[in-house]
Every structure is written in structure tokens, then in C-alpha cells.
XYZ file of N, CA and C in Angstrom:
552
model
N 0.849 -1.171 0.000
C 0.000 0.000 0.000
C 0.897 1.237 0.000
N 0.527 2.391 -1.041
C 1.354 3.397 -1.116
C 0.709 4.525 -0.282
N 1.674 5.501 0.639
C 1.339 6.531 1.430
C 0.632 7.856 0.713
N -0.311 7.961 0.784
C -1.017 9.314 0.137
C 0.063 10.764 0.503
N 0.459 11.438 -0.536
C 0.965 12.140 -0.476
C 0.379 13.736 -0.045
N 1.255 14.441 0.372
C 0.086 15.737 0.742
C -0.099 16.768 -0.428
N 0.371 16.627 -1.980
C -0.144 17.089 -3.121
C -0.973 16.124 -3.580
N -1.369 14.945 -3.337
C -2.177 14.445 -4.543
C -3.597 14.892 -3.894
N -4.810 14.439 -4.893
C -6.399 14.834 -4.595
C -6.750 14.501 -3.521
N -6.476 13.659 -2.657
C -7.266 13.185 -1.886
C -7.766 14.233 -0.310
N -8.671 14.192 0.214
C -9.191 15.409 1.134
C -7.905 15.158 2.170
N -7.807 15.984 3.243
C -7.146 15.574 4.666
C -7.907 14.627 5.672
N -6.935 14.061 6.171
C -7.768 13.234 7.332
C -8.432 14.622 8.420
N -8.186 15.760 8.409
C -8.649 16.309 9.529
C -9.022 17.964 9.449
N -9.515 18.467 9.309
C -10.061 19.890 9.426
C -9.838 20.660 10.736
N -9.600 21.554 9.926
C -8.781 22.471 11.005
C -9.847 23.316 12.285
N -9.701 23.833 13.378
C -11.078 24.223 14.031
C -11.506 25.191 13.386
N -10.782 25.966 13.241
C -11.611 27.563 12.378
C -10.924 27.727 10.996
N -12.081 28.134 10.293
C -11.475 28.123 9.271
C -10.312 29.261 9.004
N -9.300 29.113 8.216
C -8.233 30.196 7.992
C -8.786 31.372 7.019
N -8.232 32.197 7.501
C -9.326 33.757 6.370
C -7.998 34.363 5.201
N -8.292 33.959 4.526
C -7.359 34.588 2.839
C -7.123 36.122 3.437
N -5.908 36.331 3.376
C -5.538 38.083 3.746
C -5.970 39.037 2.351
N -6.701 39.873 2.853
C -7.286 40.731 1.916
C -6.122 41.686 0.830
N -6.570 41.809 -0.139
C -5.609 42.540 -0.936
C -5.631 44.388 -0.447
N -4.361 44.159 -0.385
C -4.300 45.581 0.106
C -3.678 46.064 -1.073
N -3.948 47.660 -1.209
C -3.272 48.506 -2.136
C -2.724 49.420 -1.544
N -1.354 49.464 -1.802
C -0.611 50.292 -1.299
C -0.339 51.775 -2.416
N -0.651 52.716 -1.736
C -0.706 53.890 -2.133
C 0.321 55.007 -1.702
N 1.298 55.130 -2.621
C 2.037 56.383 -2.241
C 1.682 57.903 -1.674
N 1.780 58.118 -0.872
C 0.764 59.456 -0.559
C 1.903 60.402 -1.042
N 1.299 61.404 -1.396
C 1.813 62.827 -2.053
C 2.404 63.484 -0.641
N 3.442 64.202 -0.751
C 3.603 65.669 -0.090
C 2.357 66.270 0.501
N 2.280 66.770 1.581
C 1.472 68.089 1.866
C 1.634 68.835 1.353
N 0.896 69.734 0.634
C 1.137 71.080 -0.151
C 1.138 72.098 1.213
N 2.426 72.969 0.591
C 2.429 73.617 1.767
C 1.435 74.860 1.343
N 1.249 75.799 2.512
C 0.244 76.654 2.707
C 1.199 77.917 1.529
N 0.112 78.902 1.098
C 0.964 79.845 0.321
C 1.734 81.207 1.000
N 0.814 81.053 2.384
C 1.652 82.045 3.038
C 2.960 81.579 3.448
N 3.693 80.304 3.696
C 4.773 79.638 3.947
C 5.540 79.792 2.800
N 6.764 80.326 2.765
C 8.080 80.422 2.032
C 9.225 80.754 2.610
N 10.221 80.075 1.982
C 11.701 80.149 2.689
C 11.858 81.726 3.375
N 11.798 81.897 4.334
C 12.024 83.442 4.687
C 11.054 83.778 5.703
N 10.168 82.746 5.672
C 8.768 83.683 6.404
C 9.273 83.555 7.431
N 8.577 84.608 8.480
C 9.122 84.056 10.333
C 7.638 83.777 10.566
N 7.925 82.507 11.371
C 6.880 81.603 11.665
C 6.503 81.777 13.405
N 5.558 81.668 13.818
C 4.963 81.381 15.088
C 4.963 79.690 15.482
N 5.980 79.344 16.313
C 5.711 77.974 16.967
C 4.220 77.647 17.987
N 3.245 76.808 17.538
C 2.091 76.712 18.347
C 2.107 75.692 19.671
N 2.690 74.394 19.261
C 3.051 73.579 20.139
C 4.523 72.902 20.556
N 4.692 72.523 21.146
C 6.003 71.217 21.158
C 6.885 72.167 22.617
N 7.928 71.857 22.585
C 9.165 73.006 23.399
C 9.205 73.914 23.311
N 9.170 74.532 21.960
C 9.472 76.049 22.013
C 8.276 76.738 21.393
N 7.332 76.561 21.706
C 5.867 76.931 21.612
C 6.005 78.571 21.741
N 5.259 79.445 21.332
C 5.397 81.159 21.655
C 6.585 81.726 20.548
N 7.773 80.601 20.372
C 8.878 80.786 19.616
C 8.057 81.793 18.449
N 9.579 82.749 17.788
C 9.373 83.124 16.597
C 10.506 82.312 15.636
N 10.124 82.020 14.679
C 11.420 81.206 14.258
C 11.698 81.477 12.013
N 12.599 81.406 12.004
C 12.702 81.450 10.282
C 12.228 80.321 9.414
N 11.420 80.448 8.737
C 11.182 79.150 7.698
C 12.265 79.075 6.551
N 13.008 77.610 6.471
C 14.225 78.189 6.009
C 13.957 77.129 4.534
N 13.184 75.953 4.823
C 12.459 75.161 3.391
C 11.860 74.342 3.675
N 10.582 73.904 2.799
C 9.579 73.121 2.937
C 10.425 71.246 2.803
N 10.259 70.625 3.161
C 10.925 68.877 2.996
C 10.177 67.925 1.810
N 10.645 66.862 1.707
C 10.039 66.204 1.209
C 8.169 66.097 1.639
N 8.918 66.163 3.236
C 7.985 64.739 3.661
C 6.414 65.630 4.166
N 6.707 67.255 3.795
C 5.526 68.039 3.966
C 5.699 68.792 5.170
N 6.742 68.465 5.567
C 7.310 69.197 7.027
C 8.025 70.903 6.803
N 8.080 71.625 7.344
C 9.079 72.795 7.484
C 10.354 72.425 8.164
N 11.197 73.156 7.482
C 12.603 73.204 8.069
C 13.244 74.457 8.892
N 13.143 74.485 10.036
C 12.838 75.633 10.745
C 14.363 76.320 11.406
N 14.487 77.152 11.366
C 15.665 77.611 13.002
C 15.348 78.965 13.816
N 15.819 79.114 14.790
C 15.249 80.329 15.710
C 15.825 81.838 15.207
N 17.249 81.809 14.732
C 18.488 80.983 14.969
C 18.513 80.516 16.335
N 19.165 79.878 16.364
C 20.112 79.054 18.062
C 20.736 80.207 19.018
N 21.309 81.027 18.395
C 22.063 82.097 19.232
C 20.887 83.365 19.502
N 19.606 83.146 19.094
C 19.063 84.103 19.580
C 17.887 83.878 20.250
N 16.756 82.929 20.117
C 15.873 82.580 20.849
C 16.276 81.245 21.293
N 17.585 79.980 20.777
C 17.618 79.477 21.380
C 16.857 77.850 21.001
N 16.513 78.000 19.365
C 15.744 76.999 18.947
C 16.061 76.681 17.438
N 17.163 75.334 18.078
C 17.768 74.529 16.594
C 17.139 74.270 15.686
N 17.778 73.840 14.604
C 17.298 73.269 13.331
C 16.423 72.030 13.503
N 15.037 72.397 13.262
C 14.531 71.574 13.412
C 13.332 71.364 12.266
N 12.423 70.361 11.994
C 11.481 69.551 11.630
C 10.129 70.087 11.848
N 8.966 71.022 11.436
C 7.961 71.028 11.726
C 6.903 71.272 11.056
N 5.736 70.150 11.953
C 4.330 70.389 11.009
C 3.945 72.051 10.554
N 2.959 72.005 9.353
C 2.730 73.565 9.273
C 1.898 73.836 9.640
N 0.859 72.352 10.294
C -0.263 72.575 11.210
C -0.251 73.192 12.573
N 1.297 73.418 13.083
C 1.634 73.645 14.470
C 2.456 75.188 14.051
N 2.013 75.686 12.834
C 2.704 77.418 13.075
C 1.313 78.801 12.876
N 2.000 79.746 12.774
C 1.054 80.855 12.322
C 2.200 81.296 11.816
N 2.198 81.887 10.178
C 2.733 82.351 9.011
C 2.373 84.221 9.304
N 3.704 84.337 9.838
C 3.370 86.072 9.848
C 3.886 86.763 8.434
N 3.826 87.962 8.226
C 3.801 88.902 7.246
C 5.299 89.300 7.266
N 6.331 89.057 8.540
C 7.392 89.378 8.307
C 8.394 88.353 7.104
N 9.105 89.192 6.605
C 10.313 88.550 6.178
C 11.653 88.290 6.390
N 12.234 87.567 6.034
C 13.920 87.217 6.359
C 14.611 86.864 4.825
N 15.807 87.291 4.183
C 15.886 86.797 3.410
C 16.924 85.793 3.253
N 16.881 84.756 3.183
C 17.334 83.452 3.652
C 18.217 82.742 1.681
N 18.464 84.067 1.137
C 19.689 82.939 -0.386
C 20.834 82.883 0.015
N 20.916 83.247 1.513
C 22.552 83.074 1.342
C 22.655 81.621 2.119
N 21.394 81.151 3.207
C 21.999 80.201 3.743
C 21.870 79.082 2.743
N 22.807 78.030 3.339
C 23.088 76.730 2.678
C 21.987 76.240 3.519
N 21.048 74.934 2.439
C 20.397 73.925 3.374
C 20.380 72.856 2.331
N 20.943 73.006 1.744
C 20.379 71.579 0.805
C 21.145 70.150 1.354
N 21.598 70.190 2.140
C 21.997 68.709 2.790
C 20.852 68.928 3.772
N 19.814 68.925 4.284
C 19.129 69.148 5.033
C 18.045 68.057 4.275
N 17.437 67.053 4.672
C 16.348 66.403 4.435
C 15.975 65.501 5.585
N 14.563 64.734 5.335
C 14.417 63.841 6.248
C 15.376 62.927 6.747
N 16.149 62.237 5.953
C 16.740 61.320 6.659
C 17.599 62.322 7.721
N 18.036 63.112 7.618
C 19.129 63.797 8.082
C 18.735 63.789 9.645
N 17.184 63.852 10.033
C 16.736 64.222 11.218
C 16.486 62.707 11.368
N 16.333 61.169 10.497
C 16.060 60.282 11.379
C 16.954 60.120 12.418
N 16.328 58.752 13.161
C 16.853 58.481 14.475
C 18.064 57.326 14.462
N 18.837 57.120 14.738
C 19.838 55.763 14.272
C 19.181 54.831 15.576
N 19.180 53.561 14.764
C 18.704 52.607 15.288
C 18.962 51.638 16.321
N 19.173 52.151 17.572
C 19.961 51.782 18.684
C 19.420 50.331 19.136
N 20.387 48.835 19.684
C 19.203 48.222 20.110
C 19.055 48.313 20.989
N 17.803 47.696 21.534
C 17.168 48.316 22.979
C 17.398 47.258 23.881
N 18.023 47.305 24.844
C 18.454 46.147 25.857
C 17.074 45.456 26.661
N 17.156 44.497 26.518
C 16.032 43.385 27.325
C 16.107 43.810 28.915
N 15.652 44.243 29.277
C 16.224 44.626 31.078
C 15.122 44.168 31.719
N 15.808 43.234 33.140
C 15.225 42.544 34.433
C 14.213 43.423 35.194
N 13.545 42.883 35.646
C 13.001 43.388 36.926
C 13.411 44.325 37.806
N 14.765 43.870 38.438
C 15.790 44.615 39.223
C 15.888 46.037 38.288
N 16.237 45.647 36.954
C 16.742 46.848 36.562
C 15.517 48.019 36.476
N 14.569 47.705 35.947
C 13.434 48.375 35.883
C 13.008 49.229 37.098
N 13.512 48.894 38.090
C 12.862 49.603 39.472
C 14.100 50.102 39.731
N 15.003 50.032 39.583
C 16.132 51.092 39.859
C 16.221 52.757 39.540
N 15.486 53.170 39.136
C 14.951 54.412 38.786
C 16.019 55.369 37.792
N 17.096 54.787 37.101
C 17.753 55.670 36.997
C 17.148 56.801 36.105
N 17.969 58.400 36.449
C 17.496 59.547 35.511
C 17.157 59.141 34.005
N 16.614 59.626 33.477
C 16.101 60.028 32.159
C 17.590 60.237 31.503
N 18.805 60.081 30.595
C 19.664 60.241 30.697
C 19.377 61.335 29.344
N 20.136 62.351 29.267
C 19.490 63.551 28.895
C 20.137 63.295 26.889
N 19.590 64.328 25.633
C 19.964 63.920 24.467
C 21.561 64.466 24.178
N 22.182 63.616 23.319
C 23.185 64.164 23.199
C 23.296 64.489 21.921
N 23.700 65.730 21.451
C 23.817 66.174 20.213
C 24.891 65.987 19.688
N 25.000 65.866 18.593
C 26.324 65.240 17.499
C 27.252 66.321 17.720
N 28.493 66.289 17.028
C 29.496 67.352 16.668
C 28.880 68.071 15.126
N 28.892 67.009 14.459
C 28.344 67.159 12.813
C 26.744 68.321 12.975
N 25.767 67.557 13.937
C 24.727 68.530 14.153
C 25.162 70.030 14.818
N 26.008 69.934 15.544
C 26.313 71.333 16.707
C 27.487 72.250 15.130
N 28.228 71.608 14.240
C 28.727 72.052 13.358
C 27.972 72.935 12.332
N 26.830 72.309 12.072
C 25.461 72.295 10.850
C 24.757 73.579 11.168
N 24.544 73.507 12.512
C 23.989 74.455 13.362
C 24.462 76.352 13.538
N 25.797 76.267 13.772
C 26.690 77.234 13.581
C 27.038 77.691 12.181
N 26.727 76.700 11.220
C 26.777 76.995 9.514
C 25.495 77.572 9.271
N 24.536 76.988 9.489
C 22.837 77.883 9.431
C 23.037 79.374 10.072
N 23.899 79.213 11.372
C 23.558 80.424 12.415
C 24.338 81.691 11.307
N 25.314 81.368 11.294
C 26.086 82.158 11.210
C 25.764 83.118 9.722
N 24.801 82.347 8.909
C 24.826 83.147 7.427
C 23.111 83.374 7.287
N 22.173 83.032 9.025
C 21.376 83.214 8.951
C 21.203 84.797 9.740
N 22.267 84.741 10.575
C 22.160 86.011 11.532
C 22.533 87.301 10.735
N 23.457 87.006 9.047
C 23.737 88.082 8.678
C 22.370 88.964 8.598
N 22.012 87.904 7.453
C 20.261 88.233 7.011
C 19.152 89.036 8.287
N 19.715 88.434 9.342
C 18.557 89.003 10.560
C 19.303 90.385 10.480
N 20.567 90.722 10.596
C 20.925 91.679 10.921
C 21.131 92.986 9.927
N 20.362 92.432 8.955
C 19.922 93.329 7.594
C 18.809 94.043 7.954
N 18.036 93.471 8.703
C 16.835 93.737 8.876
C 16.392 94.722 10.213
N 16.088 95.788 10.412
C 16.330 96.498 11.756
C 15.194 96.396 12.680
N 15.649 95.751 14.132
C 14.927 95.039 14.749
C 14.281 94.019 14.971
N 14.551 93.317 13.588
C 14.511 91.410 13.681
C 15.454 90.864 14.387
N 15.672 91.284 15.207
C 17.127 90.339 16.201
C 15.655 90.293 17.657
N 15.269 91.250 17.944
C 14.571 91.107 19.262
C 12.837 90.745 18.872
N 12.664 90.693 17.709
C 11.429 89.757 17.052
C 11.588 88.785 17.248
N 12.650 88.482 16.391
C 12.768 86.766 16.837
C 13.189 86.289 18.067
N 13.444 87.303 19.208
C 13.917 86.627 20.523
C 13.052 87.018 21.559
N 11.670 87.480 21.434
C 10.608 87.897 22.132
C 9.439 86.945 21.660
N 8.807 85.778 22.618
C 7.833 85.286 22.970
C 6.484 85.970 22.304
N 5.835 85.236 21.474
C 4.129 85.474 21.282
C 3.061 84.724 22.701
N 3.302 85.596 22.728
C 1.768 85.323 23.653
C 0.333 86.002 23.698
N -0.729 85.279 24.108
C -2.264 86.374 24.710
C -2.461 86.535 26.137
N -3.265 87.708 25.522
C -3.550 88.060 27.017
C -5.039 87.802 27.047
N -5.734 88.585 27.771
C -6.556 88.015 28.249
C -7.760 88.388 27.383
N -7.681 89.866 27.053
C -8.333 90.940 25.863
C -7.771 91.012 24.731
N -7.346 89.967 24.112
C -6.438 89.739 23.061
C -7.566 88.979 22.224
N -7.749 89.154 20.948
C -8.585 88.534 20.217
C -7.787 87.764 19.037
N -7.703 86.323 18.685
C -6.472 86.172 18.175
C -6.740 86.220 16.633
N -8.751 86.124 16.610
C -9.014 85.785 15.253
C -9.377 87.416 14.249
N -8.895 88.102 14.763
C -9.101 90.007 15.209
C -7.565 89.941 14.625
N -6.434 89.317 14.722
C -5.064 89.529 14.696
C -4.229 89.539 13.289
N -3.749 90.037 12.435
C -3.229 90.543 11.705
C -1.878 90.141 12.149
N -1.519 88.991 11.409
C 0.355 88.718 11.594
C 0.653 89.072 10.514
């Protein structure tokens, strides 16, 4: 007698409890860019709404791939690096900066990913040991990048008379402040 093989016709001796469900066809769809807003252009000074430096005034210095702004305070004056942000989290004021002299074109998403550290399996013991939050450490290459933005961004501020203490003075409301009344 020959052993039934598990390609030929014959049914299985046994059925499975539930039946197995065919994975649905998915379509994968490239999503587009965010179009950025038209009041947003390299130059604008932007209002930070949320995150750390919320109140910030900061330079829009170029839109990203990935639909994000590419932002700086500068660093030496309010204090708020090159960074990454939604354009859902600004208000687009009427001022300008004129921003052809700085360099940014090495500046893209990857530039801000995260490198992929692995993450250690840790005990019990270790878990309740409380240690601090151990604080971020910034690159040389980033703290370098930073001082290259600053330095050919501050000329530009300093073209401009009285954009040095714009951009280093806080937006805020008060209490009789109407914000939808407001003219940036």
C-alpha cells in the first residue's frame, strides 16, 4: 500500500477548528507631499504653536520632502535649533527674512532620522532602579550644521532692523487679546 501524499487529490484526514481567512488585498498607495500653505516660504518668520518652544518666533528656512518645514530660531538668539515642523503647528506672519545666502540643501528627512539603537532586554531589578532620564546628546556634525545655518542666517537678521529682538521675544495672549481680530 502506497502513502497518500500531501499534493495528490485526496481530502485531509482532519479539518482544522476555524477556518483560515485569505488576507485581503491591500493597495498600497504612495501618498503625495502636503502642499504647503501659500503664506509659507523660505524666509517667512513663523509662530511655533506647540512642542518646546511653543510662543517661539522662528525662520522658515524650506519646505521637505515629507511636507514638514525646516525651521531655526536661529540658536544664538531665541535658542531653537534646526529643526522639523508640522505647518499645522505654526502661524505664518507677514514678516520677512531673506534666507539665499543660507546653505540647506543637505538638510532632508533622513538627516533628522533616528539611528537605530538596540534596545536592551532589562530585568526586573533593573526596571525599578529608577535611573534619571539620561538627557539627548547632540552630534558634533549637528552642533557644526547648526553654527553653519547660524552664522549666514544672523547676517540676514541683521539686515533687517529690529529682527534680532522679534525673533527673541515670545508670542503670547492676554486676556483681551482677540487672536481671530489679529493681523500677523
Amino acid at each position: 500500500m502506497v502513502a497518500a501524499s500531501g499534493t495528490s487529490g485526496k481530502s485531509p484526514r482532519y479539518y482544522p477548528a476555524e477556518d483560515v481567512k485569505a488576507p485581503k488585498p491591500s493597495y498600497k498607495v504612495k501618498q503625495n507631499a502636503a502642499k504647503v500653505r501659500k503664506s509659507i516660504t523660505p524666509g517667512t518668520v513663523l509662530i511655533l504653536l506647540a512642542g518646546r518652544f511653543r510662543g517661539s518666533r522662528v525662520v522658515c528656512l524650506k519646505p521637505l520632502e515629507s511636507g514638514l518645514l525646516l525651521v531655526s530660531g536661529p540658536y544664538k538668539i531665541n535658542g531653537v535649533p534646526i529643526r522639523r515642523v508640522s505647518q499645522a503647528y505654526v502661524i505664518a506672519t507677514s514678516t520677512k527674512v531673506d534666507v539665499k545666502g543660507v546653505d540647506v540643501s543637505k538638510f532632508n528627512d533622513d538627516y533628522f532620522s533616528r539611528a537605530n539603537d538596540p534596545v536592551k532586554a532589562e530585568g526586573e531589578d533593573e526596571f525599578f532602579t529608577g535611573d534619571a532620564p539620561k538627557a539627548a546628546i547632540v552630534s558634533d556634525e549637528r552642533k557644526a550644521d547648526q553654527k553653519a545655518v547660524d552664522a549666514s542666517l544672523l547676517k540676514a537678521v541683521a539686515a533687517v532692523p529690529m529682527m534680532e529682538g522679534y525673533l527673541a521675544a515670545k508670542f503670547s495672549l492676554s486676556e483681551n487679546d482677540r487672536p481671530h481680530k489679529m493681523l500677523f
